[in-house]
């Protein structure tokens, strides 16, 4: 599928949580390919296609800010819900005072990226699916600001604004090379949700995901 | 239950605080939250969600389908939930339903009974994806229009807590207040996700009501005077929407009228809706 798209996304805050620092969240320096894929899927996705992120352009300087919130510690207990459904009396609620955890998050501030991506066919590709159809659907939606649900920058409280980029790539303010260390590339759902990692280098604000993936840089 | 909503919405809410602390920062000794770079005040997303939950709990007290799952001690009515309708999951010991189906049913049950789960989503302990609901309503951090001033007020109390402090006769304490600030909150409502949780037009009307009246039931010593001042709702014609959200938000501008004086009242601000910039096929409802 040779159709590539370019989407500019930006927002005030972002948090692409490092899996090794999840309780008190610490964001990666830049958006991960998996978060970028999530943004594209929020605009257009069908089981017939799979988005592949090729390049990520980081347009703004990387800045962090600390933010602490009261969060709850537990999830809804499925066993309790089952009891309630079967007519037993249970206290089905969560008390925020008893279950409170104050957690800090190290968030990114004022981010802007350009995501370059293309889609590939999956085994759900049907007779009525054509590359043109999905390509044009995405273009139409991105142009008009339409989305299935509001895309977000890592967490849902950090909504992403987006627009289709049809002209020149905006210049990045970043210069030089920067090793970003090991980052999450994506979760492999075909392989029992195994996380895959890669070690990108950012050159003048550009991360070439495709080259790394093809060069066997994803583990 | 009525049908899920079938339009996309965005909303802008302006709320004010007068001599109070809208949202304390646990990292800064409960000072009002502030953006260190710009000096603008911040109110977190979860702070407003908490108020919406509390409002609904008061407004819809005891009504089935409007329970609130995540509760605060203050409004915790000790009314235990009993099942409203057993969904007919028979405990067939030999034939357990597939995990996925079971999770779907459990999630469906929670969505039907709890307003906050229908609206904001929730995560269940089940490992399957249906044990996780993304709610249709998304709220971002609110920000004040102008930089805020965090004022510290020292107060005294004519009584002491400990017997061995008895000769001191009084204790000192601190309050942190913002003399005045107008905050702007922005939110998004996805119709597709509403379909999955069953978030209906009635729920939406209740959400608008909550946004307008949530501060009326949230008075406390710390909050000072807080109230919702303006609520603009952008209604798209379709579920996918007709315009980029940022363009809609740009149509609503709030400005201080006299830049030379600090703002101390809502009258010091001028809020304007630029109808001419509004893309076609998007309706603006000025609910407040």
CSV table of C-alpha atoms in Angstrom, one decimal:
chain,number,residue,atom,x,y,z
A,1,UNK,CA,0.0,0.0,0.0
A,2,UNK,CA,1.9,3.0,-1.2
A,3,UNK,CA,-0.4,5.7,0.2
A,4,UNK,CA,1.3,7.7,2.9
A,5,UNK,CA,-0.5,10.4,5.0
A,6,UNK,CA,0.9,13.2,7.0
A,7,UNK,CA,-1.0,14.4,10.1
A,8,UNK,CA,0.0,17.3,12.3
A,9,UNK,CA,-1.1,16.9,15.9
A,10,UNK,CA,-0.5,19.2,18.8
A,11,UNK,CA,-1.7,20.0,22.3
A,12,UNK,CA,-0.9,21.7,25.6
A,13,UNK,CA,0.1,18.6,27.5
A,14,UNK,CA,1.0,15.0,26.8
A,15,UNK,CA,2.0,12.0,28.7
A,16,UNK,CA,3.4,9.0,26.9
A,17,UNK,CA,4.0,6.9,29.9
A,18,UNK,CA,7.2,4.9,30.3
A,19,UNK,CA,6.1,1.3,31.2
A,20,UNK,CA,8.9,1.1,33.8
A,21,UNK,CA,7.5,4.2,35.5
A,22,UNK,CA,3.8,3.7,35.6
A,23,UNK,CA,2.7,4.4,39.1
A,24,UNK,CA,4.1,7.9,39.3
A,25,UNK,CA,3.9,8.4,35.6
A,26,UNK,CA,6.9,9.7,33.7
A,27,UNK,CA,6.5,10.5,30.0
A,28,UNK,CA,8.9,9.6,27.2
A,29,UNK,CA,10.5,12.6,25.6
A,30,UNK,CA,8.5,12.1,22.4
A,31,UNK,CA,5.4,10.4,21.2
A,32,UNK,CA,5.7,6.6,20.8
A,33,UNK,CA,4.7,4.9,17.5
A,34,UNK,CA,1.9,3.2,19.4
A,35,UNK,CA,0.4,6.4,20.7
A,36,UNK,CA,0.7,7.9,17.1
A,37,UNK,CA,-1.1,4.8,15.8
A,38,UNK,CA,-3.9,5.4,18.4
A,39,UNK,CA,-4.4,8.9,17.2
A,40,UNK,CA,-4.7,7.7,13.6
A,41,UNK,CA,-7.2,5.1,14.7
A,42,UNK,CA,-9.3,7.7,16.4
A,43,UNK,CA,-9.8,9.3,13.1
A,44,UNK,CA,-10.2,6.3,10.8
A,45,UNK,CA,-9.8,2.6,11.4
A,46,UNK,CA,-11.4,-0.6,10.3
A,47,UNK,CA,-10.5,-4.1,11.1
A,48,UNK,CA,-9.4,-4.4,7.4
A,49,UNK,CA,-6.5,-2.0,7.9
A,50,UNK,CA,-3.5,-1.6,10.1
A,51,UNK,CA,-1.7,1.7,10.5
A,52,UNK,CA,2.1,1.7,10.3
A,53,UNK,CA,3.9,4.7,11.5
A,54,UNK,CA,6.8,5.6,9.3
A,55,UNK,CA,8.3,8.8,10.6
A,56,UNK,CA,7.6,11.1,13.5
A,57,UNK,CA,8.6,14.8,13.3
A,58,UNK,CA,9.1,16.5,16.7
A,59,UNK,CA,8.4,20.2,16.0
A,60,UNK,CA,9.0,21.8,19.4
A,61,UNK,CA,11.5,21.7,22.2
A,62,UNK,CA,11.0,19.0,24.7
A,63,UNK,CA,9.8,20.4,28.1
A,64,UNK,CA,8.4,18.7,31.1
A,65,UNK,CA,6.2,19.7,34.0
A,66,UNK,CA,5.2,17.9,37.2
A,67,UNK,CA,1.6,17.4,38.1
A,68,UNK,CA,0.2,15.6,41.1
A,69,UNK,CA,-3.4,14.4,41.4
A,70,UNK,CA,-5.5,12.3,43.7
A,71,UNK,CA,-6.2,9.0,42.0
A,72,UNK,CA,-8.0,5.9,43.1
A,73,UNK,CA,-6.0,2.8,43.6
A,74,UNK,CA,-8.2,0.0,42.5
A,75,UNK,CA,-10.3,-1.3,39.6
A,76,UNK,CA,-13.9,-2.4,39.7
A,77,UNK,CA,-14.1,-5.9,41.1
A,78,UNK,CA,-15.8,-8.2,38.6
A,79,UNK,CA,-16.7,-10.6,41.3
A,80,UNK,CA,-18.7,-7.9,43.2
A,81,UNK,CA,-20.5,-6.9,40.0
A,82,UNK,CA,-21.4,-10.5,39.4
A,83,UNK,CA,-22.8,-10.8,42.9
A,84,UNK,CA,-24.9,-7.6,42.4
A,85,UNK,CA,-26.2,-8.9,39.1
A,86,UNK,CA,-27.3,-12.1,40.8
A,87,UNK,CA,-29.4,-10.2,43.3
A,88,UNK,CA,-27.1,-10.2,46.3
A,89,UNK,CA,-26.6,-7.1,48.3
A,90,UNK,CA,-23.1,-5.7,47.9
A,91,UNK,CA,-21.7,-2.3,48.4
A,92,UNK,CA,-21.0,-1.5,44.8
A,93,UNK,CA,-19.1,1.7,44.9
A,94,UNK,CA,-15.6,3.0,45.4
A,95,UNK,CA,-14.9,5.5,48.2
A,96,UNK,CA,-12.2,7.9,47.0
A,97,UNK,CA,-11.1,8.7,50.6
A,98,UNK,CA,-10.4,5.1,51.5
A,99,UNK,CA,-8.8,4.3,48.2
A,100,UNK,CA,-6.8,7.4,47.6
A,101,UNK,CA,-3.3,7.5,46.1
A,102,UNK,CA,-1.6,10.8,45.3
A,103,UNK,CA,0.4,10.3,42.2
A,104,UNK,CA,2.6,12.7,40.4
A,105,UNK,CA,3.0,12.7,36.7
A,106,UNK,CA,5.8,14.2,34.7
A,107,UNK,CA,4.1,15.6,31.7
A,108,UNK,CA,5.3,17.0,28.4
A,109,UNK,CA,4.3,20.6,27.7
A,110,UNK,CA,3.3,22.3,24.4
A,111,UNK,CA,3.9,19.5,22.1
A,112,UNK,CA,3.5,19.4,18.3
A,113,UNK,CA,4.3,16.5,16.0
A,114,UNK,CA,3.9,15.4,12.4
A,115,UNK,CA,3.0,11.8,12.0
A,116,UNK,CA,3.9,10.2,8.7
A,117,UNK,CA,2.2,6.8,8.3
A,118,UNK,CA,0.6,4.4,5.8
A,119,UNK,CA,-1.8,1.5,6.3
A,120,UNK,CA,-1.5,-2.2,5.4
A,121,UNK,CA,-4.2,-4.7,4.7
A,122,UNK,CA,-4.9,-7.3,7.4
A,123,UNK,CA,-6.5,-10.7,7.0
A,124,UNK,CA,-9.9,-9.0,7.5
A,125,UNK,CA,-9.4,-7.3,4.1
A,126,UNK,CA,-12.7,-7.9,2.2
A,127,UNK,CA,-13.7,-7.7,-1.4
A,128,UNK,CA,-15.1,-4.2,-0.9
A,129,UNK,CA,-11.9,-2.9,0.6
A,130,UNK,CA,-9.7,-0.9,-1.7
A,131,UNK,CA,-6.6,1.1,-0.7
A,132,UNK,CA,-8.2,4.2,-2.3
A,133,UNK,CA,-11.3,3.9,-0.2
A,134,UNK,CA,-9.5,3.9,3.1
A,135,UNK,CA,-7.0,6.5,2.0
A,136,UNK,CA,-9.7,8.9,0.9
A,137,UNK,CA,-11.8,8.2,4.0
A,138,UNK,CA,-8.9,9.2,6.2
A,139,UNK,CA,-8.1,12.3,4.1
A,140,UNK,CA,-11.7,13.4,4.1
A,141,UNK,CA,-12.0,13.0,7.9
A,142,UNK,CA,-8.7,14.6,8.7
A,143,UNK,CA,-9.4,17.6,6.5
A,144,UNK,CA,-12.7,18.2,8.0
A,145,UNK,CA,-11.6,17.6,11.6
A,146,UNK,CA,-13.9,14.6,11.9
A,147,UNK,CA,-13.0,11.8,14.3
A,148,UNK,CA,-14.5,8.6,15.7
A,149,UNK,CA,-13.5,9.8,19.1
A,150,UNK,CA,-11.3,12.7,20.2
A,151,UNK,CA,-7.7,11.6,19.8
A,152,UNK,CA,-5.4,12.2,22.7
A,153,UNK,CA,-1.7,12.6,23.5
A,154,UNK,CA,-1.1,9.5,25.7
A,155,UNK,CA,-3.9,10.1,28.2
A,156,UNK,CA,-7.5,11.1,27.6
A,157,UNK,CA,-7.3,14.3,29.6
A,158,UNK,CA,-4.7,15.6,27.1
A,159,UNK,CA,-6.8,16.0,23.9
A,160,UNK,CA,-5.0,16.3,20.6
A,161,UNK,CA,-5.8,18.8,18.0
A,162,UNK,CA,-5.1,17.6,14.5
A,163,UNK,CA,-5.0,18.7,10.9
A,164,UNK,CA,-4.1,17.1,7.6
A,165,UNK,CA,-0.8,18.2,6.3
A,166,UNK,CA,-0.9,18.6,2.6
A,167,UNK,CA,1.9,21.1,1.9
A,168,UNK,CA,5.4,21.5,3.2
A,169,UNK,CA,6.5,19.9,6.4
A,170,UNK,CA,6.9,22.6,9.1
A,171,UNK,CA,10.4,23.1,10.3
A,172,UNK,CA,11.4,21.6,13.5
A,173,UNK,CA,13.2,23.8,16.1
A,174,UNK,CA,15.3,20.8,17.1
A,175,UNK,CA,18.8,20.4,15.7
A,176,UNK,CA,21.4,17.7,16.0
A,177,UNK,CA,21.3,14.1,16.9
A,178,UNK,CA,19.8,12.7,20.0
A,179,UNK,CA,19.7,9.1,21.2
A,180,UNK,CA,16.3,8.6,22.9
A,181,UNK,CA,17.2,5.3,24.5
A,182,UNK,CA,15.0,2.2,24.5
A,183,UNK,CA,11.3,3.2,23.8
A,184,UNK,CA,8.1,1.3,23.4
A,185,UNK,CA,7.5,0.8,19.7
A,186,UNK,CA,4.1,-0.9,20.0
A,187,UNK,CA,2.2,-3.8,21.5
A,188,UNK,CA,2.2,-7.0,19.4
A,189,UNK,CA,-1.4,-8.1,19.7
A,190,UNK,CA,-0.8,-11.1,17.4
A,191,UNK,CA,1.7,-12.4,19.9
A,192,UNK,CA,-0.3,-12.3,23.1
A,193,UNK,CA,0.1,-8.5,23.6
A,194,UNK,CA,3.9,-8.6,23.8
A,195,UNK,CA,5.4,-5.1,24.0
A,196,UNK,CA,8.1,-4.4,21.4
A,197,UNK,CA,10.9,-1.9,22.0
A,198,UNK,CA,13.3,0.0,19.7
A,199,UNK,CA,16.1,2.4,20.1
A,200,UNK,CA,15.4,5.5,18.0
A,201,UNK,CA,17.8,8.3,17.3
A,202,UNK,CA,16.2,11.7,16.6
A,203,UNK,CA,18.0,13.6,13.8
A,204,UNK,CA,17.0,17.3,13.5
A,205,UNK,CA,13.7,16.4,15.1
A,206,UNK,CA,12.9,13.4,12.9
A,207,UNK,CA,12.6,9.9,14.1
A,208,UNK,CA,12.7,7.4,11.2
A,209,UNK,CA,10.6,4.6,12.6
A,210,UNK,CA,10.3,2.7,9.3
A,211,UNK,CA,14.0,2.5,8.8
A,212,UNK,CA,14.5,1.1,12.3
A,213,UNK,CA,11.7,-1.4,12.0
A,214,UNK,CA,13.0,-2.6,8.6
A,215,UNK,CA,16.6,-2.7,9.9
A,216,UNK,CA,15.6,-5.2,12.6
A,217,UNK,CA,15.8,-2.5,15.3
A,218,UNK,CA,12.5,-3.6,16.9
A,219,UNK,CA,12.7,-6.3,19.5
B,1,UNK,CA,-33.4,3.7,28.7
B,2,UNK,CA,-33.4,6.0,25.7
B,3,UNK,CA,-31.2,5.8,22.7
B,4,UNK,CA,-27.5,6.8,22.8
B,5,UNK,CA,-26.7,10.3,21.5
B,6,UNK,CA,-26.0,10.5,17.8
B,7,UNK,CA,-24.1,13.9,17.4
B,8,UNK,CA,-20.6,14.9,18.3
B,9,UNK,CA,-20.3,17.7,20.8
B,10,UNK,CA,-17.6,20.0,22.1
B,11,UNK,CA,-18.2,22.4,25.0
B,12,UNK,CA,-16.5,25.4,26.6
B,13,UNK,CA,-17.3,26.3,30.2
B,14,UNK,CA,-16.3,29.4,31.9
B,15,UNK,CA,-16.3,29.3,35.7
B,16,UNK,CA,-15.0,31.8,38.3
B,17,UNK,CA,-13.6,31.8,41.7
B,18,UNK,CA,-13.7,34.6,44.1
B,19,UNK,CA,-11.5,34.5,47.3
B,20,UNK,CA,-11.2,30.8,47.2
B,21,UNK,CA,-9.0,27.9,46.1
B,22,UNK,CA,-10.6,26.1,43.1
B,23,UNK,CA,-8.1,23.2,43.1
B,24,UNK,CA,-5.2,22.8,45.5
B,25,UNK,CA,-1.9,21.4,44.4
B,26,UNK,CA,-0.8,18.5,46.7
B,27,UNK,CA,2.8,19.1,45.7
B,28,UNK,CA,2.8,22.8,46.7
B,29,UNK,CA,1.2,22.5,50.2
B,30,UNK,CA,-2.3,22.9,48.7
B,31,UNK,CA,-1.6,26.3,47.0
B,32,UNK,CA,-3.9,26.8,44.0
B,33,UNK,CA,-2.5,25.0,41.0
B,34,UNK,CA,-0.5,27.1,38.7
B,35,UNK,CA,1.3,26.7,35.4
B,36,UNK,CA,4.9,27.6,36.4
B,37,UNK,CA,5.7,28.9,32.9
B,38,UNK,CA,2.8,31.3,32.4
B,39,UNK,CA,1.4,31.9,35.8
B,40,UNK,CA,-2.0,30.8,34.7
B,41,UNK,CA,-4.1,28.9,37.2
B,42,UNK,CA,-5.0,25.3,36.4
B,43,UNK,CA,-7.9,23.1,37.5
B,44,UNK,CA,-7.4,19.4,36.8
B,45,UNK,CA,-9.8,17.3,34.7
B,46,UNK,CA,-10.5,15.0,37.6
B,47,UNK,CA,-11.4,17.9,39.9
B,48,UNK,CA,-14.3,18.8,37.6
B,49,UNK,CA,-15.3,15.2,37.1
B,50,UNK,CA,-15.6,14.8,40.9
B,51,UNK,CA,-18.0,17.8,41.0
B,52,UNK,CA,-20.1,16.4,38.2
B,53,UNK,CA,-20.3,13.1,40.0
B,54,UNK,CA,-21.3,14.8,43.3
B,55,UNK,CA,-23.9,16.9,41.5
B,56,UNK,CA,-25.5,13.9,39.9
B,57,UNK,CA,-25.5,12.0,43.1
B,58,UNK,CA,-27.4,14.8,44.8
B,59,UNK,CA,-29.7,15.5,41.9
B,60,UNK,CA,-30.6,11.9,41.1
B,61,UNK,CA,-30.5,10.6,44.7
B,62,UNK,CA,-31.6,7.0,44.8
B,63,UNK,CA,-32.8,6.8,41.2
B,64,UNK,CA,-31.8,3.6,39.5
B,65,UNK,CA,-29.6,4.0,36.5
B,66,UNK,CA,-28.1,7.1,38.0
B,67,UNK,CA,-25.9,5.7,40.7
B,68,UNK,CA,-22.4,7.0,41.1
B,69,UNK,CA,-19.6,4.5,41.4
B,70,UNK,CA,-16.8,6.6,42.6
B,71,UNK,CA,-18.1,8.4,45.7
B,72,UNK,CA,-16.9,10.9,48.2
B,73,UNK,CA,-17.4,10.3,51.9
B,74,UNK,CA,-19.3,13.5,52.3
B,75,UNK,CA,-22.1,12.5,49.9
B,76,UNK,CA,-21.9,8.8,50.6
B,77,UNK,CA,-25.4,7.7,51.3
B,78,UNK,CA,-25.2,4.2,52.8
B,79,UNK,CA,-27.6,2.9,50.4
B,80,UNK,CA,-26.3,-0.4,49.1
B,81,UNK,CA,-27.0,-1.4,45.7
B,82,UNK,CA,-29.2,-4.4,45.0
B,83,UNK,CA,-29.6,-5.9,41.6
B,84,UNK,CA,-32.1,-4.1,39.4
B,85,UNK,CA,-32.4,-6.9,36.9
B,86,UNK,CA,-30.5,-10.1,36.9
B,87,UNK,CA,-29.4,-10.4,33.4
B,88,UNK,CA,-30.0,-14.0,33.4
B,89,UNK,CA,-26.4,-15.2,33.7
B,90,UNK,CA,-27.2,-18.6,35.0
B,91,UNK,CA,-24.4,-20.1,37.1
B,92,UNK,CA,-24.0,-23.1,34.9
B,93,UNK,CA,-21.1,-24.7,36.6
B,94,UNK,CA,-20.3,-27.0,33.7
B,95,UNK,CA,-20.6,-24.5,31.0
B,96,UNK,CA,-19.1,-21.2,31.9
B,97,UNK,CA,-19.8,-18.5,29.4
B,98,UNK,CA,-16.7,-17.3,27.5
B,99,UNK,CA,-14.7,-14.9,29.4
B,100,UNK,CA,-15.2,-12.2,26.8
B,101,UNK,CA,-19.0,-12.5,26.9
B,102,UNK,CA,-19.1,-12.5,30.6
B,103,UNK,CA,-17.0,-9.4,30.8
B,104,UNK,CA,-19.3,-7.7,28.2
B,105,UNK,CA,-22.3,-8.5,30.4
B,106,UNK,CA,-20.7,-7.2,33.5
B,107,UNK,CA,-19.6,-4.1,31.8
B,108,UNK,CA,-23.0,-3.6,30.3
B,109,UNK,CA,-24.6,-3.9,33.7
B,110,UNK,CA,-22.3,-1.3,35.2
B,111,UNK,CA,-22.9,1.1,32.3
B,112,UNK,CA,-26.6,0.8,32.7
B,113,UNK,CA,-26.6,1.4,36.4
B,114,UNK,CA,-23.9,4.0,36.9
B,115,UNK,CA,-24.0,7.4,35.4
B,116,UNK,CA,-20.3,8.1,35.9
B,117,UNK,CA,-19.2,4.9,34.2
B,118,UNK,CA,-21.5,5.6,31.3
B,119,UNK,CA,-20.1,9.1,31.0
B,120,UNK,CA,-16.4,8.9,31.9
B,121,UNK,CA,-15.7,5.2,31.5
B,122,UNK,CA,-14.1,2.8,34.0
B,123,UNK,CA,-11.7,-0.1,34.2
B,124,UNK,CA,-12.7,-3.5,35.6
B,125,UNK,CA,-10.5,-6.2,37.0
B,126,UNK,CA,-11.2,-8.5,34.1
B,127,UNK,CA,-8.3,-8.9,31.7
B,128,UNK,CA,-10.5,-8.8,28.6
B,129,UNK,CA,-11.0,-5.6,26.7
B,130,UNK,CA,-14.7,-5.5,27.5
B,131,UNK,CA,-13.8,-5.0,31.1
B,132,UNK,CA,-12.6,-1.6,30.2
B,133,UNK,CA,-15.0,1.2,29.1
B,134,UNK,CA,-13.9,4.4,27.4
B,135,UNK,CA,-16.5,6.9,28.3
B,136,UNK,CA,-17.7,9.4,25.7
B,137,UNK,CA,-17.0,12.5,27.7
B,138,UNK,CA,-13.4,13.8,27.8
B,139,UNK,CA,-12.4,16.9,29.8
B,140,UNK,CA,-9.1,18.6,29.6
B,141,UNK,CA,-7.3,20.7,32.2
B,142,UNK,CA,-9.0,24.1,32.7
B,143,UNK,CA,-6.9,27.2,32.6
B,144,UNK,CA,-7.5,30.7,33.9
B,145,UNK,CA,-7.7,33.5,31.3
B,146,UNK,CA,-5.1,35.6,33.1
B,147,UNK,CA,-2.2,34.8,35.4
B,148,UNK,CA,-3.5,34.2,38.9
B,149,UNK,CA,-2.2,35.5,42.2
B,150,UNK,CA,-1.9,33.0,45.0
B,151,UNK,CA,-2.6,34.8,48.2
B,152,UNK,CA,-1.8,33.3,51.6
B,153,UNK,CA,-4.1,34.2,54.4
B,154,UNK,CA,-3.1,33.4,57.9
B,155,UNK,CA,-6.0,32.7,60.3
B,156,UNK,CA,-6.2,32.0,64.0
B,157,UNK,CA,-8.4,29.6,65.9
B,158,UNK,CA,-9.4,30.3,69.5
B,159,UNK,CA,-9.1,26.7,70.5
B,160,UNK,CA,-6.3,24.1,70.5
B,161,UNK,CA,-6.4,20.5,69.7
B,162,UNK,CA,-4.0,19.0,72.2
B,163,UNK,CA,-4.3,19.4,76.0
B,164,UNK,CA,-0.6,20.2,76.4
B,165,UNK,CA,-1.0,23.2,74.2
B,166,UNK,CA,-3.7,24.6,76.5
B,167,UNK,CA,-1.7,27.6,77.7
B,168,UNK,CA,-1.2,28.7,74.1
B,169,UNK,CA,-4.9,29.3,73.8
B,170,UNK,CA,-4.9,29.5,70.1
B,171,UNK,CA,-3.7,27.9,66.9
B,172,UNK,CA,-2.6,29.5,63.7
B,173,UNK,CA,-3.5,28.2,60.3
B,174,UNK,CA,-3.2,29.1,56.6
B,175,UNK,CA,-5.6,29.4,53.8
B,176,UNK,CA,-4.6,29.9,50.2
B,177,UNK,CA,-6.9,31.9,48.0
B,178,UNK,CA,-7.1,33.4,44.6
B,179,UNK,CA,-8.7,36.8,44.9
B,180,UNK,CA,-10.4,36.4,41.5
B,181,UNK,CA,-10.0,34.3,38.4
B,182,UNK,CA,-12.0,33.2,35.5
B,183,UNK,CA,-11.2,29.7,34.2
B,184,UNK,CA,-12.0,28.1,30.9
B,185,UNK,CA,-12.7,24.4,30.6
B,186,UNK,CA,-12.9,22.5,27.3
B,187,UNK,CA,-14.5,19.2,26.7
B,188,UNK,CA,-15.3,16.7,24.0
B,189,UNK,CA,-18.2,14.2,23.6
B,190,UNK,CA,-17.8,11.3,21.2
B,191,UNK,CA,-21.1,9.9,19.9
B,192,UNK,CA,-19.4,6.6,18.9
B,193,UNK,CA,-18.2,5.9,22.4
B,194,UNK,CA,-21.6,6.9,23.7
B,195,UNK,CA,-23.1,4.2,21.7
B,196,UNK,CA,-20.9,1.7,23.5
B,197,UNK,CA,-21.8,2.8,27.0
B,198,UNK,CA,-25.4,3.8,26.3
B,199,UNK,CA,-24.9,7.5,27.1
B,200,UNK,CA,-28.2,9.0,26.1
B,201,UNK,CA,-29.7,12.4,25.4
B,202,UNK,CA,-31.1,12.4,28.9
B,203,UNK,CA,-27.7,11.8,30.3
B,204,UNK,CA,-26.4,14.6,28.1
B,205,UNK,CA,-29.0,17.0,29.4
B,206,UNK,CA,-28.0,16.0,32.9
B,207,UNK,CA,-24.4,16.6,32.1
B,208,UNK,CA,-25.1,20.1,30.9
B,209,UNK,CA,-27.1,20.7,34.1
B,210,UNK,CA,-24.3,19.4,36.2
B,211,UNK,CA,-21.8,21.7,34.4
B,212,UNK,CA,-23.9,24.7,35.1
B,213,UNK,CA,-24.9,23.9,38.7
B,214,UNK,CA,-22.1,21.8,40.1
B,215,UNK,CA,-20.5,24.6,42.1
B,216,UNK,CA,-23.8,25.4,43.8
B,217,UNK,CA,-23.5,22.2,45.8
B,218,UNK,CA,-19.8,22.3,46.4
B,219,UNK,CA,-19.5,25.3,48.8
B,220,UNK,CA,-16.9,24.9,51.5
B,221,UNK,CA,-14.5,26.9,53.5
B,222,UNK,CA,-11.7,26.4,51.0
B,223,UNK,CA,-13.6,27.1,47.8
B,224,UNK,CA,-14.8,30.6,48.4
B,225,UNK,CA,-17.3,31.7,45.8
B,226,UNK,CA,-17.3,29.6,42.7
B,227,UNK,CA,-19.8,29.5,40.0
B,228,UNK,CA,-20.3,28.5,36.4
B,229,UNK,CA,-20.6,31.6,34.3
B,230,UNK,CA,-20.9,30.6,30.6
B,231,UNK,CA,-21.5,27.4,28.8
B,232,UNK,CA,-21.2,27.1,25.1
B,233,UNK,CA,-22.1,23.8,23.4
B,234,UNK,CA,-21.1,23.1,19.9
B,235,UNK,CA,-23.4,20.5,18.3
B,236,UNK,CA,-22.2,18.8,15.1
B,237,UNK,CA,-24.7,17.5,12.7
B,238,UNK,CA,-23.2,14.1,12.6
B,239,UNK,CA,-21.5,11.6,14.8
B,240,UNK,CA,-18.1,12.1,13.1
B,241,UNK,CA,-18.4,15.9,13.3
B,242,UNK,CA,-18.3,18.7,10.8
B,243,UNK,CA,-15.4,20.8,11.9
B,244,UNK,CA,-12.0,20.6,13.8
B,245,UNK,CA,-12.5,21.1,17.5
B,246,UNK,CA,-9.7,23.8,17.7
B,247,UNK,CA,-11.5,26.0,15.2
B,248,UNK,CA,-14.6,25.8,17.2
B,249,UNK,CA,-12.8,26.6,20.4
B,250,UNK,CA,-11.2,29.6,18.7
B,251,UNK,CA,-14.6,31.1,18.1
B,252,UNK,CA,-15.0,31.8,21.8
B,253,UNK,CA,-12.8,34.5,23.2
B,254,UNK,CA,-12.6,35.8,26.8
B,255,UNK,CA,-10.8,39.1,27.3
B,256,UNK,CA,-10.2,41.4,30.3
B,257,UNK,CA,-11.8,44.7,29.5
B,258,UNK,CA,-9.4,47.0,31.4
B,259,UNK,CA,-5.9,45.6,31.1
B,260,UNK,CA,-4.5,48.1,33.5
B,261,UNK,CA,-6.5,46.9,36.5
B,262,UNK,CA,-6.5,43.4,37.9
B,263,UNK,CA,-9.8,41.6,37.4
B,264,UNK,CA,-11.9,41.2,40.5
B,265,UNK,CA,-15.3,40.4,39.1
B,266,UNK,CA,-17.0,38.7,36.2
B,267,UNK,CA,-17.9,42.1,34.9
B,268,UNK,CA,-14.2,42.8,34.2
B,269,UNK,CA,-14.3,40.2,31.4
B,270,UNK,CA,-15.8,40.3,28.0
B,271,UNK,CA,-16.7,37.0,26.5
B,272,UNK,CA,-17.5,36.9,22.8
B,273,UNK,CA,-18.7,34.3,20.4
B,274,UNK,CA,-17.5,34.9,16.9
B,275,UNK,CA,-20.4,33.6,14.9
B,276,UNK,CA,-18.8,34.6,11.6
B,277,UNK,CA,-15.9,32.3,12.2
B,278,UNK,CA,-18.1,29.4,12.9
B,279,UNK,CA,-18.0,26.6,10.3
B,280,UNK,CA,-21.3,25.7,8.8
B,281,UNK,CA,-23.3,22.7,10.0
B,282,UNK,CA,-22.2,23.3,13.6
B,283,UNK,CA,-24.8,24.7,16.0
B,284,UNK,CA,-23.9,26.7,19.0
B,285,UNK,CA,-26.1,26.5,22.0
B,286,UNK,CA,-25.5,29.1,24.7
B,287,UNK,CA,-26.8,27.3,27.7
B,288,UNK,CA,-25.7,29.8,30.3
